[in-house]
XYZ file of C-alpha atoms in Angstrom:
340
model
C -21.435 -17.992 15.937
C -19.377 -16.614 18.924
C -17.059 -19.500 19.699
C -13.565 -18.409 21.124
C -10.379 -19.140 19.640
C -6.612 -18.901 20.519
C -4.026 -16.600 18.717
C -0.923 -19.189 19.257
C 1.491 -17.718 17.607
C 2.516 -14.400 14.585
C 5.118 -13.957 11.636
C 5.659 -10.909 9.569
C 7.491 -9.530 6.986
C 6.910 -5.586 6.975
C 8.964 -2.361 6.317
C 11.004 -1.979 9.319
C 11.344 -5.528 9.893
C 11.618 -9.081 8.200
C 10.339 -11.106 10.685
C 7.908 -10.318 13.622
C 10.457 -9.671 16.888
C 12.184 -6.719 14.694
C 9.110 -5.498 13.624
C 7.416 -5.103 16.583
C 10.346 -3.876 18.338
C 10.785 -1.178 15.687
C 6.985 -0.191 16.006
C 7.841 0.186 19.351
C 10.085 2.170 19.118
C 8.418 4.914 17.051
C 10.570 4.026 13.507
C 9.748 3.736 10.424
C 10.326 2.611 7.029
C 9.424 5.461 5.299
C 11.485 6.337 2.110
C 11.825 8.301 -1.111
C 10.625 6.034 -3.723
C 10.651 6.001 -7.605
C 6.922 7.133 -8.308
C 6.510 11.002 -8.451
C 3.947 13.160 -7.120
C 1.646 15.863 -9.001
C 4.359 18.394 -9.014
C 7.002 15.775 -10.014
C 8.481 15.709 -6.592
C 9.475 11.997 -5.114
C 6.865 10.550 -3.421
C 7.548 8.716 -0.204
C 6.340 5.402 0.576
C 7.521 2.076 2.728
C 8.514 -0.737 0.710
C 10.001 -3.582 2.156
C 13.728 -4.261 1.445
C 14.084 -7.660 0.804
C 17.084 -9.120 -0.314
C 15.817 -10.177 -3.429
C 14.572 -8.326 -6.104
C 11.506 -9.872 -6.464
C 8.135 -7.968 -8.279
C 4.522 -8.704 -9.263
C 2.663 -11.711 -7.413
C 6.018 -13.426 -7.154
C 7.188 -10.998 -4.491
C 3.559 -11.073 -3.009
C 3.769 -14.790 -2.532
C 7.299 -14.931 -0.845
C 6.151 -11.861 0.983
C 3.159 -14.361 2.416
C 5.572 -17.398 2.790
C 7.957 -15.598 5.263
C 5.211 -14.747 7.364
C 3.171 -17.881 7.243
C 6.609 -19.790 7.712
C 7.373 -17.883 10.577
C 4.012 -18.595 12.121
C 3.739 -22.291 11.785
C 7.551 -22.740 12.943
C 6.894 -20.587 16.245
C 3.185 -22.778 16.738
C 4.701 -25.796 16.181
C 1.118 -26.491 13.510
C 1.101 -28.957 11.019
C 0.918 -28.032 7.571
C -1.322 -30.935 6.230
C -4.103 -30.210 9.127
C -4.144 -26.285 8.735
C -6.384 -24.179 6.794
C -5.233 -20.900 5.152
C -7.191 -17.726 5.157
C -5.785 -14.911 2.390
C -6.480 -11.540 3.122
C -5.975 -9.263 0.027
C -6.778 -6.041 -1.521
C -10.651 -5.736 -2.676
C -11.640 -6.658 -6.107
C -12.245 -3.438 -7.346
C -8.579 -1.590 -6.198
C -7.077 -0.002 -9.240
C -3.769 -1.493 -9.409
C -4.450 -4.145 -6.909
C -0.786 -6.697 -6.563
C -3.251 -9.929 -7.291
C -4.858 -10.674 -10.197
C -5.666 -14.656 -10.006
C -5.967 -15.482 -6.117
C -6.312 -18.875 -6.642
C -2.998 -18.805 -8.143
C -1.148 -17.326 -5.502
C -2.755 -19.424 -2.824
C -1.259 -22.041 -4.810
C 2.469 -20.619 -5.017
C 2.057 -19.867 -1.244
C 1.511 -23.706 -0.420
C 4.929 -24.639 -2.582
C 6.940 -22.320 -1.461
C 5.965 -23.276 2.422
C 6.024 -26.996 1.174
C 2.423 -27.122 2.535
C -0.150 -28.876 0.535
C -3.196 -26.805 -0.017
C -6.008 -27.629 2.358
C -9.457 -27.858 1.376
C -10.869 -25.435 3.591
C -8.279 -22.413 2.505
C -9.634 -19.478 1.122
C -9.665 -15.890 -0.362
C -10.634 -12.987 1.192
C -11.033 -9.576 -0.358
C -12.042 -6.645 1.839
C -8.620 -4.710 1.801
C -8.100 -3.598 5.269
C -10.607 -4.920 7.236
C -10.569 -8.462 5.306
C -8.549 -9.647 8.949
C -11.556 -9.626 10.693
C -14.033 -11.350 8.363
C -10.971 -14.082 8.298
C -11.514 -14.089 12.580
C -14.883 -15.023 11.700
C -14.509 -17.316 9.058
C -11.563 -19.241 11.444
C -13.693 -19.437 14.537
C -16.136 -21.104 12.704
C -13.889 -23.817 11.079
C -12.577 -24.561 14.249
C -15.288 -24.154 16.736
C -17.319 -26.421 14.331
C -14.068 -28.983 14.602
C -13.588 -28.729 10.738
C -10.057 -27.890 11.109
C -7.563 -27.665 14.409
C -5.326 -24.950 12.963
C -5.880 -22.009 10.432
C -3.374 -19.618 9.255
C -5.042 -16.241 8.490
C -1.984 -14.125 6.313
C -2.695 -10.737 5.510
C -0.628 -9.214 2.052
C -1.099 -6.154 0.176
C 0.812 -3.013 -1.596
C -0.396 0.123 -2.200
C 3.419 0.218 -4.301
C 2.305 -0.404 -7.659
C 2.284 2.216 -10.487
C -1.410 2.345 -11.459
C -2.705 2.399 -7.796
C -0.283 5.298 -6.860
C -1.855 6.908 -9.759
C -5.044 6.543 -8.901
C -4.182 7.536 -5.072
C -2.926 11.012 -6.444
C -5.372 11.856 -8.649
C -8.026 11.332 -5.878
C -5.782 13.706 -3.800
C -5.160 10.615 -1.412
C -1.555 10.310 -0.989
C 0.711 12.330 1.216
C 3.044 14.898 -0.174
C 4.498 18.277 0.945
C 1.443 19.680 -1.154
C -1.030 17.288 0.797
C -0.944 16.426 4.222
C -4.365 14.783 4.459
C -3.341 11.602 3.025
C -1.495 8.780 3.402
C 1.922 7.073 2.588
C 1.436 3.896 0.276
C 3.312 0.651 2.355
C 3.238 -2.850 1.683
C 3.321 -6.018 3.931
C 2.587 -9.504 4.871
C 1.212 -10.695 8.075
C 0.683 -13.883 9.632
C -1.503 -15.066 13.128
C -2.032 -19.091 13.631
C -5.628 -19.432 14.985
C -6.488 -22.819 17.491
C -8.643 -24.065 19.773
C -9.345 -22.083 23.208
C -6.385 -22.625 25.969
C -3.659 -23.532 23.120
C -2.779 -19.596 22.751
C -1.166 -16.432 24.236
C -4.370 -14.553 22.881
C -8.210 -15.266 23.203
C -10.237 -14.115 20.284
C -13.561 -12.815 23.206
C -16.026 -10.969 20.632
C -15.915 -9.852 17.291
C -17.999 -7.572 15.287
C -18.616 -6.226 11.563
C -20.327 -3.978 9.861
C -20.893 -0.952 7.382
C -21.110 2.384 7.093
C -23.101 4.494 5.144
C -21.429 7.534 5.107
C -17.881 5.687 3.490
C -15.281 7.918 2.391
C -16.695 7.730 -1.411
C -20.514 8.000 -0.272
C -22.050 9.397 -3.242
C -24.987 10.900 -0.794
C -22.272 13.132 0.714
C -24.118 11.920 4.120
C -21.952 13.226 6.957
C -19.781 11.044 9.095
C -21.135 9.998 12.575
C -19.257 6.778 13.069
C -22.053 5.079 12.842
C -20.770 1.740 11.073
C -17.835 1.195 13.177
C -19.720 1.983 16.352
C -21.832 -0.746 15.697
C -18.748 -3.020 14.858
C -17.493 -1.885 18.473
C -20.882 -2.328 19.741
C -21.058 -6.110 18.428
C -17.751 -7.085 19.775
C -18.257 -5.758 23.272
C -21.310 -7.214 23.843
C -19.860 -10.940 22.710
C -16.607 -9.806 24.788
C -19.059 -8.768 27.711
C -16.741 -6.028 28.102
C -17.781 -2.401 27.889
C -15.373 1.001 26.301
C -14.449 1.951 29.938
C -13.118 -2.128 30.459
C -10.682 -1.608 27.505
C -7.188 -1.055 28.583
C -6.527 -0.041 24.922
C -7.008 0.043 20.979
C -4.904 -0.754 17.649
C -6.190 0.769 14.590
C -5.350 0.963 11.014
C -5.455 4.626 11.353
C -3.504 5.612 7.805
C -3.102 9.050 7.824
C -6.254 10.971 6.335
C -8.679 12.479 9.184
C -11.590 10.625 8.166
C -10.199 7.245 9.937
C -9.209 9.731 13.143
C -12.706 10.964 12.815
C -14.306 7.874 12.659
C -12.604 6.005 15.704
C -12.681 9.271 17.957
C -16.440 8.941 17.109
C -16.765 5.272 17.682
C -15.442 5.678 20.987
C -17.211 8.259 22.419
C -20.595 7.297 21.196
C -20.353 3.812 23.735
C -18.226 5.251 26.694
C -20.672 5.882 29.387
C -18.987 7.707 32.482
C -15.728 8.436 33.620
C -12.526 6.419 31.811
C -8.923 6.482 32.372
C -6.567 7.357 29.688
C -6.458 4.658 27.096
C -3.758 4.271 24.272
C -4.411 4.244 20.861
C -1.470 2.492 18.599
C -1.772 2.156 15.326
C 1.104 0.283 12.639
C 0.651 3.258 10.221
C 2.619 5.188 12.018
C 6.050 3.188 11.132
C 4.790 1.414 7.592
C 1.811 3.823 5.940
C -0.832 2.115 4.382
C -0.456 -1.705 4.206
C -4.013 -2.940 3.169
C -5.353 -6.070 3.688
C -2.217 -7.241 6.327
C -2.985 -4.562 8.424
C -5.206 -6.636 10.768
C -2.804 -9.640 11.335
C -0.331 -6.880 11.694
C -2.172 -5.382 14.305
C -2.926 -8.792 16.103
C 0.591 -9.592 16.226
C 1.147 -6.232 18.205
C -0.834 -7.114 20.385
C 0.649 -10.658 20.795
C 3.765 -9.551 21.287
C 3.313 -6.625 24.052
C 1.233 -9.221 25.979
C 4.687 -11.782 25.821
C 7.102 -8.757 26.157
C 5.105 -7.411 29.074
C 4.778 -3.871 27.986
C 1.333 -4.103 26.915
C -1.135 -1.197 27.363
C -4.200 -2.926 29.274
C -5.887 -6.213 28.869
C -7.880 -6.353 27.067
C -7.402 -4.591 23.716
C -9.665 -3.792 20.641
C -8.434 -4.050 17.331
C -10.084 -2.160 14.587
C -9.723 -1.614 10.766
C -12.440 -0.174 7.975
C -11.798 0.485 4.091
C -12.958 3.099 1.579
C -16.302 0.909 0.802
C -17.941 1.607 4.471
C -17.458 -2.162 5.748
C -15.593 -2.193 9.483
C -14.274 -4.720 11.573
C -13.901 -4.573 15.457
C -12.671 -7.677 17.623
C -11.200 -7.654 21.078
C -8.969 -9.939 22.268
C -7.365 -10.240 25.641
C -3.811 -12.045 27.114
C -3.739 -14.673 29.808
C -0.553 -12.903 31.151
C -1.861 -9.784 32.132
């Protein structure tokens, strides 16, 4: 199913900002959140990360939750939704992370709806792909809504790679950045939220999405070598439903993290489907200012996008968003504004 829907509105709660108009304005302006933390690296130096400073001390799935609130609060209050007649999509870290914030996800789907005072719908549900999870969420909300199901869904994005055993893990697989490694990445955490509706209600239109995997993931165990090939055909996919083409895109947002795999991979994507000349096109990418935020990353990246189309300093019209995880699967959807 290719039916279009509306992005109508974004909340966040991220690093270098607790709601969306201070994050984005901080990702725009090239700063970051990025700190000493109180996990060690290999040679027992601090390791930096970007946790989120809230003003309560809150840990485990109880700071997950509120994490999810703000931002799904923040959505529904600037799209004016009802509660009662919209769905909820959870994006969270895949089932087999080490370390992973969420262990019962019907449980914290639960404490999301009573701490937003929202009762839980019956279409709401769980998604966990880690980083790319946004965009099987697109596809999951165009359906509901295309098929009239539901008039409203909330897709919220939540992760942290700030927990003890996954920063473990991350450093014994040589994955995190330190001054001993700089192919890796910083460990983040967030919470994203984008409320999806019916075509014509949004500042966003959802035009093509695509997904798909690729065998030569990060972990192959073939050691095949990396042409791109999975997220070129995710690119592929969502151009052709978009009926745009690469040189049509005025720019991308990816969940580029830090290690040169993910450079690799999207430098690859794009070239393999740009046929002739192109102008310079952008690349942004929310790692830059927050490290490695999982599963919100997508939402995250969506909301960028929402907000330079409002603010007017937008690169192009329309834009592709991207995101792929350490299992091979990868997402591609491009959206475009109605003000540009």
């Amino acid at each position: 199913m290719n039916g279009k829907i509306d992005i109508a509105s974004i909340g966040m709660v991220t690093p270098v900002g607790l709601d969306a108009p201070a994050s984005c304005a901080a990702m725009r302006a090239r700063l970051d959140g990025f700190q000493e933390t109180r996990f060690t690296g290999a040679r027992g130096e601090p390791l930096i990360g970007a946790p989120i400073p809230l003003p309560r001390d809150w840990i485990g799935e109880r700071r997950i939750a509120h994490l999810a609130a703000g931002a799904i609060s923040e959505a529904l209050a600037e799209g004016n939704a009802a509660g009662k007649q919209t769905a909820l999509i959870l994006c969270l870290a895949e089932d087999n992370r080490l370390g992973k914030p969420v262990r019962d996800a019907s449980r914290l789907l639960t404490k999301i709806a009573e701490i937003v005072e929202i009762a839980p719908h019956v279409k709401s549900r769980v998604i966990s792909y880690g980083r790319p999870s946004g965009h099987v969420a697109l596809e999951q909300a165009r359906r509901l809504i295309s098929s009239g199901q539901v008039p409203n869904v909330v897709i919220v994005g939540v992760d942290s790679y700030l927990t003890s055993r996954t920063v473990r893990h991350y450093l014994n697989q040589s994955r995190l950045m330190t001054k001993f490694n700089p192919n890796g990445f910083i460990p983040g955490e967030a919470a994203a939220a984008v409320l999806c509706t019916k075509p014509g209600e949004g500042l966003l239109t959802l035009l093509g999405l695509g997904l798909s995997r690729d065998p030569a993931a990060i972990y192959n165990k073939e050691d095949l070598p990396l042409r791109g090939d999975g997220m070129t055909a995710a690119y592929g996919v969502a151009l052709q439903e978009s009926r745009f083409d690469m040189i049509g895109i005025g720019y991308r947002i990816s969940d580029l993290i830090g290690e040169q795999y993910w450079f690799k991979q999207t430098a690859l994507a794009s070239l393999r489907l740009t046929r002739g000349h192109i102008e310079f096109q952008d690349l942004w990418s929310p790692g830059e200012s927050m490290g490695n935020v999982g599963a919100a990353v997508v939402p995250t990246m969506i909301g960028m996008a929402f907000t330079a189309a409002k603010k007017g300093y937008a690169a192009g019209n329309p834009v592709l968003i991207e995101a792929s995880n350490d299992e091979g699967a990868c997402g591609a959807a491009v959206v475009a504004s109605r003000l540009n």
